[in-house]
Short mmCIF file of N, CA and C and ligand atoms in Angstrom, two decimals:
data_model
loop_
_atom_site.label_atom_id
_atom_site.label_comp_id
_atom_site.label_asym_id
_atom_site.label_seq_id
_atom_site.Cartn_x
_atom_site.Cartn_y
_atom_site.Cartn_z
N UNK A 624 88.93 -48.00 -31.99
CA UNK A 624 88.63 -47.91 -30.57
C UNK A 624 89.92 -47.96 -29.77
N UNK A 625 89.97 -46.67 -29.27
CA UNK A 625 91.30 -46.96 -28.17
C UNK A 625 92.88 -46.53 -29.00
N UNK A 626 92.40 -46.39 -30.22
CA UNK A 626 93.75 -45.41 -30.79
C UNK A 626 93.84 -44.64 -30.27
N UNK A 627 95.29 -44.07 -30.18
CA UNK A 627 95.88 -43.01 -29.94
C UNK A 627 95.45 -41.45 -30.47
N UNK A 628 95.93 -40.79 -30.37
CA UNK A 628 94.94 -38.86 -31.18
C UNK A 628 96.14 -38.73 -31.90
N UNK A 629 95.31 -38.67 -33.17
CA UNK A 629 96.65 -38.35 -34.25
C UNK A 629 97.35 -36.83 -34.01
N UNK A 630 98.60 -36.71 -34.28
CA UNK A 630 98.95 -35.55 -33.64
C UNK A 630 98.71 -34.38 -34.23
N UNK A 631 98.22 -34.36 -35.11
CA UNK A 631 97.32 -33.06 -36.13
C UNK A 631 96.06 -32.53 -35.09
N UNK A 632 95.22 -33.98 -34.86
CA UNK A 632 94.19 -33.57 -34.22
C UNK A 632 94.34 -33.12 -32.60
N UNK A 633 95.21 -33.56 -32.19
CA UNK A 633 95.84 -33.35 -30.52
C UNK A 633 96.51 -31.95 -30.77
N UNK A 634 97.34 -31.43 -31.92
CA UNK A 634 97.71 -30.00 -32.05
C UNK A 634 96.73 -29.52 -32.11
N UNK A 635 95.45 -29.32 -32.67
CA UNK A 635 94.28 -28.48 -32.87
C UNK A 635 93.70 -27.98 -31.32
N UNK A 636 94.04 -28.79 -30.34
CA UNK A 636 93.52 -28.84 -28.90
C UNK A 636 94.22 -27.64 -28.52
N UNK A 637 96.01 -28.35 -28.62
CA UNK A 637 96.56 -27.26 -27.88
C UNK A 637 97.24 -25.66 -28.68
N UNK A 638 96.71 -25.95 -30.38
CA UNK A 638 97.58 -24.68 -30.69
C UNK A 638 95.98 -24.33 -32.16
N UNK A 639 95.26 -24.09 -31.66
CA UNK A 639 94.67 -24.12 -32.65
C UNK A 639 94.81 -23.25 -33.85
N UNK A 640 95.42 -22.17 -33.27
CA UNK A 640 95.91 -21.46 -34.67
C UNK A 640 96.95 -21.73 -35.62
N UNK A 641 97.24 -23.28 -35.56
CA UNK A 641 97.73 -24.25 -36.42
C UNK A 641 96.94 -24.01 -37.61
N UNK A 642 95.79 -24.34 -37.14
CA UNK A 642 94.67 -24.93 -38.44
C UNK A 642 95.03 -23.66 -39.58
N UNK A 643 95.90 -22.33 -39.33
CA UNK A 643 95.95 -21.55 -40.82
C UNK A 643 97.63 -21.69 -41.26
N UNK A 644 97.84 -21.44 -42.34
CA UNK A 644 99.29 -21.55 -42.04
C UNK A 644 99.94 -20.26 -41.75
N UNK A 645 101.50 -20.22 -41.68
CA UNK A 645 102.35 -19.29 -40.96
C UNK A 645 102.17 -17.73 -42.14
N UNK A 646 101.61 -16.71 -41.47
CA UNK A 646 101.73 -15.48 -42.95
C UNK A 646 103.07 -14.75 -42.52
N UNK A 647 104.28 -15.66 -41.32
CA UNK A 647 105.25 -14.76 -41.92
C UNK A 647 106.15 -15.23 -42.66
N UNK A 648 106.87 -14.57 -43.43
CA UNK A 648 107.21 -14.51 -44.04
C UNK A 648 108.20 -15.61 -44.49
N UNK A 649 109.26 -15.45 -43.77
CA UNK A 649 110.48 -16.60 -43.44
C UNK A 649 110.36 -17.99 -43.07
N UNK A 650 108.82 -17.81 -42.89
CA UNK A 650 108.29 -19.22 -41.54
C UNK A 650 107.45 -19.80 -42.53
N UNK A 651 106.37 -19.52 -42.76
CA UNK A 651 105.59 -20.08 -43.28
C UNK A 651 105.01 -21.38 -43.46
N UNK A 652 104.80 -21.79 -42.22
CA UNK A 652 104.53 -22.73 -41.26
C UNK A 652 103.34 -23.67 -42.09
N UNK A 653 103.21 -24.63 -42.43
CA UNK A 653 102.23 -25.60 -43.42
C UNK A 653 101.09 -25.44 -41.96
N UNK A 654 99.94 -25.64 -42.26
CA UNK A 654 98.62 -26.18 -41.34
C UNK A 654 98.89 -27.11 -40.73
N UNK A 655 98.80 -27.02 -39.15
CA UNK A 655 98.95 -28.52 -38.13
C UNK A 655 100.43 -28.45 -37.58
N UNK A 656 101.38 -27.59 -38.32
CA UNK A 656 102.78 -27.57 -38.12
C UNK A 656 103.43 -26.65 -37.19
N UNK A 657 104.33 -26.78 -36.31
CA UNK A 657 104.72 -25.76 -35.44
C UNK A 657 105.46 -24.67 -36.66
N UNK A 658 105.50 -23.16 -35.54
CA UNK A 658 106.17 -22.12 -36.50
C UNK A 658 107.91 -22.83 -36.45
N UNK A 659 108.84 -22.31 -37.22
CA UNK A 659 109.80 -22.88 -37.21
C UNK A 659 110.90 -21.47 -36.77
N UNK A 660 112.19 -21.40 -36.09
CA UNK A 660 112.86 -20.15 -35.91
C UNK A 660 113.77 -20.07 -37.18
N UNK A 661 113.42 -19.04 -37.58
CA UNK A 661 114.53 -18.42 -39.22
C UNK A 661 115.96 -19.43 -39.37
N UNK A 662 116.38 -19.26 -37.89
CA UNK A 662 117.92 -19.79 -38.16
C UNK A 662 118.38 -21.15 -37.71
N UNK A 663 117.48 -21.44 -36.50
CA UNK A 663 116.91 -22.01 -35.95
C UNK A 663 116.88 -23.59 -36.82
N UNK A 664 115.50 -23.31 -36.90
CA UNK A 664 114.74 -24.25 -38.00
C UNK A 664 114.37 -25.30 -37.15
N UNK A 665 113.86 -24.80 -35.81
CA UNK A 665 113.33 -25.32 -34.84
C UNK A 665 112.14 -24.84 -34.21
N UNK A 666 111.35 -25.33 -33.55
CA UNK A 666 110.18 -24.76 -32.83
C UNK A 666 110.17 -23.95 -32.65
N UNK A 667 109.32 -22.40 -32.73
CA UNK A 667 110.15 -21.28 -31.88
C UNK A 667 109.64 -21.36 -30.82
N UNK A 668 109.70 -20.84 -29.42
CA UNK A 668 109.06 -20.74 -28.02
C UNK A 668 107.35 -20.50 -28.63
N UNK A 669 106.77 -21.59 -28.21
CA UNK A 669 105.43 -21.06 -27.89
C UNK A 669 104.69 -21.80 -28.75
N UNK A 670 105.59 -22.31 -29.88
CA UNK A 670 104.93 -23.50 -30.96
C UNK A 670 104.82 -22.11 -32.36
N UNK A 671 104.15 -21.27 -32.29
CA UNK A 671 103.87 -20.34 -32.98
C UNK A 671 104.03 -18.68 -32.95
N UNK A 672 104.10 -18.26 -34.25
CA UNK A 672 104.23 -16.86 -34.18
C UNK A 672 103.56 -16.00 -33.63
N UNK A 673 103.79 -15.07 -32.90
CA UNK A 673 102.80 -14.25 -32.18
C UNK A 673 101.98 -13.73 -33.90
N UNK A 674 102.38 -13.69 -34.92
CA UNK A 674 101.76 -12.58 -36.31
C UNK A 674 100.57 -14.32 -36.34
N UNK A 675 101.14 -15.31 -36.20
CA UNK A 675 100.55 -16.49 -36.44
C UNK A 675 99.01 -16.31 -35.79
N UNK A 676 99.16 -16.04 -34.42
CA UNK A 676 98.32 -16.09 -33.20
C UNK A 676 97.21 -14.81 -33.50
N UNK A 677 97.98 -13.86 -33.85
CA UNK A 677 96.68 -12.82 -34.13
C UNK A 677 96.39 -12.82 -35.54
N UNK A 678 96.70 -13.74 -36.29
CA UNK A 678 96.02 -13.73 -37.94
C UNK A 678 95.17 -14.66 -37.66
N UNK A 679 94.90 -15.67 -37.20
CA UNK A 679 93.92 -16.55 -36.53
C UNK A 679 93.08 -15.92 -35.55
N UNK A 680 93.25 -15.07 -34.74
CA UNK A 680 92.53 -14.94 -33.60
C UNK A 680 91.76 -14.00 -34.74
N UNK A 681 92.06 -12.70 -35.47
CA UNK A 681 90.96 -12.42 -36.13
C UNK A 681 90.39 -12.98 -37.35
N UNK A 682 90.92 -14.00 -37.21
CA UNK A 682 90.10 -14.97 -38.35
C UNK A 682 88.73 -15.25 -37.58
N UNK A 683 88.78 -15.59 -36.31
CA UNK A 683 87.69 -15.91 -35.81
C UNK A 683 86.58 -14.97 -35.49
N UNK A 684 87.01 -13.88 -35.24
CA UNK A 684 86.08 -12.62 -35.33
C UNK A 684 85.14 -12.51 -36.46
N UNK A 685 85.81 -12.52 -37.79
CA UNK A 685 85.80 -12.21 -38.92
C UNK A 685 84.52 -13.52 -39.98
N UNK A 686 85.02 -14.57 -39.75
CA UNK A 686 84.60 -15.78 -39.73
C UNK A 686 83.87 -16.88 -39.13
N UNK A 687 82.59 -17.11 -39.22
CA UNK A 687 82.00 -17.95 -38.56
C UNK A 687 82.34 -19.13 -38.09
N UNK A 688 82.05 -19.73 -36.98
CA UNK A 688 83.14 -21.01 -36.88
C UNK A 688 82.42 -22.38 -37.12
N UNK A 689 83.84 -22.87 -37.96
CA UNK A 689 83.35 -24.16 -38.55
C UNK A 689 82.75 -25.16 -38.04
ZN1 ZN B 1256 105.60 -18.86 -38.14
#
């Protein structure tokens, strides 16, 4: 009661296409995890890959939701 939102579940709020991991290539971002930049090896702008954002978005088309 009154814990805090674990930050897995507080990412799901704001990036939900967390919940798959990264299909590019270089990135390949674990589930729950921001995309990372190649050289970087930092957040990239936006938390995630735009390839990230539309492999999820038609996941949901495709897939009934859980
Ligand atoms: Zn990525």
């Amino acid at each position: 009661m009154g814990a805090p939102m674990p930050d897995h579940l507080r990412a799901r709020r704001t990036h939900p296409e967390w919940a798959i991991p990264c299909p590019v290539q270089h990135c390949r971002a674990k589930p729950g995890l921001p995309c990372l930049g190649r050289t970087t090896h930092r957040p990239v702008a936006g938390g995630s890959h735009p390839t990230r954002l539309d492999t999820w978005l038609v996941q949901q088309h495709t897939q009934p939701a859980a």
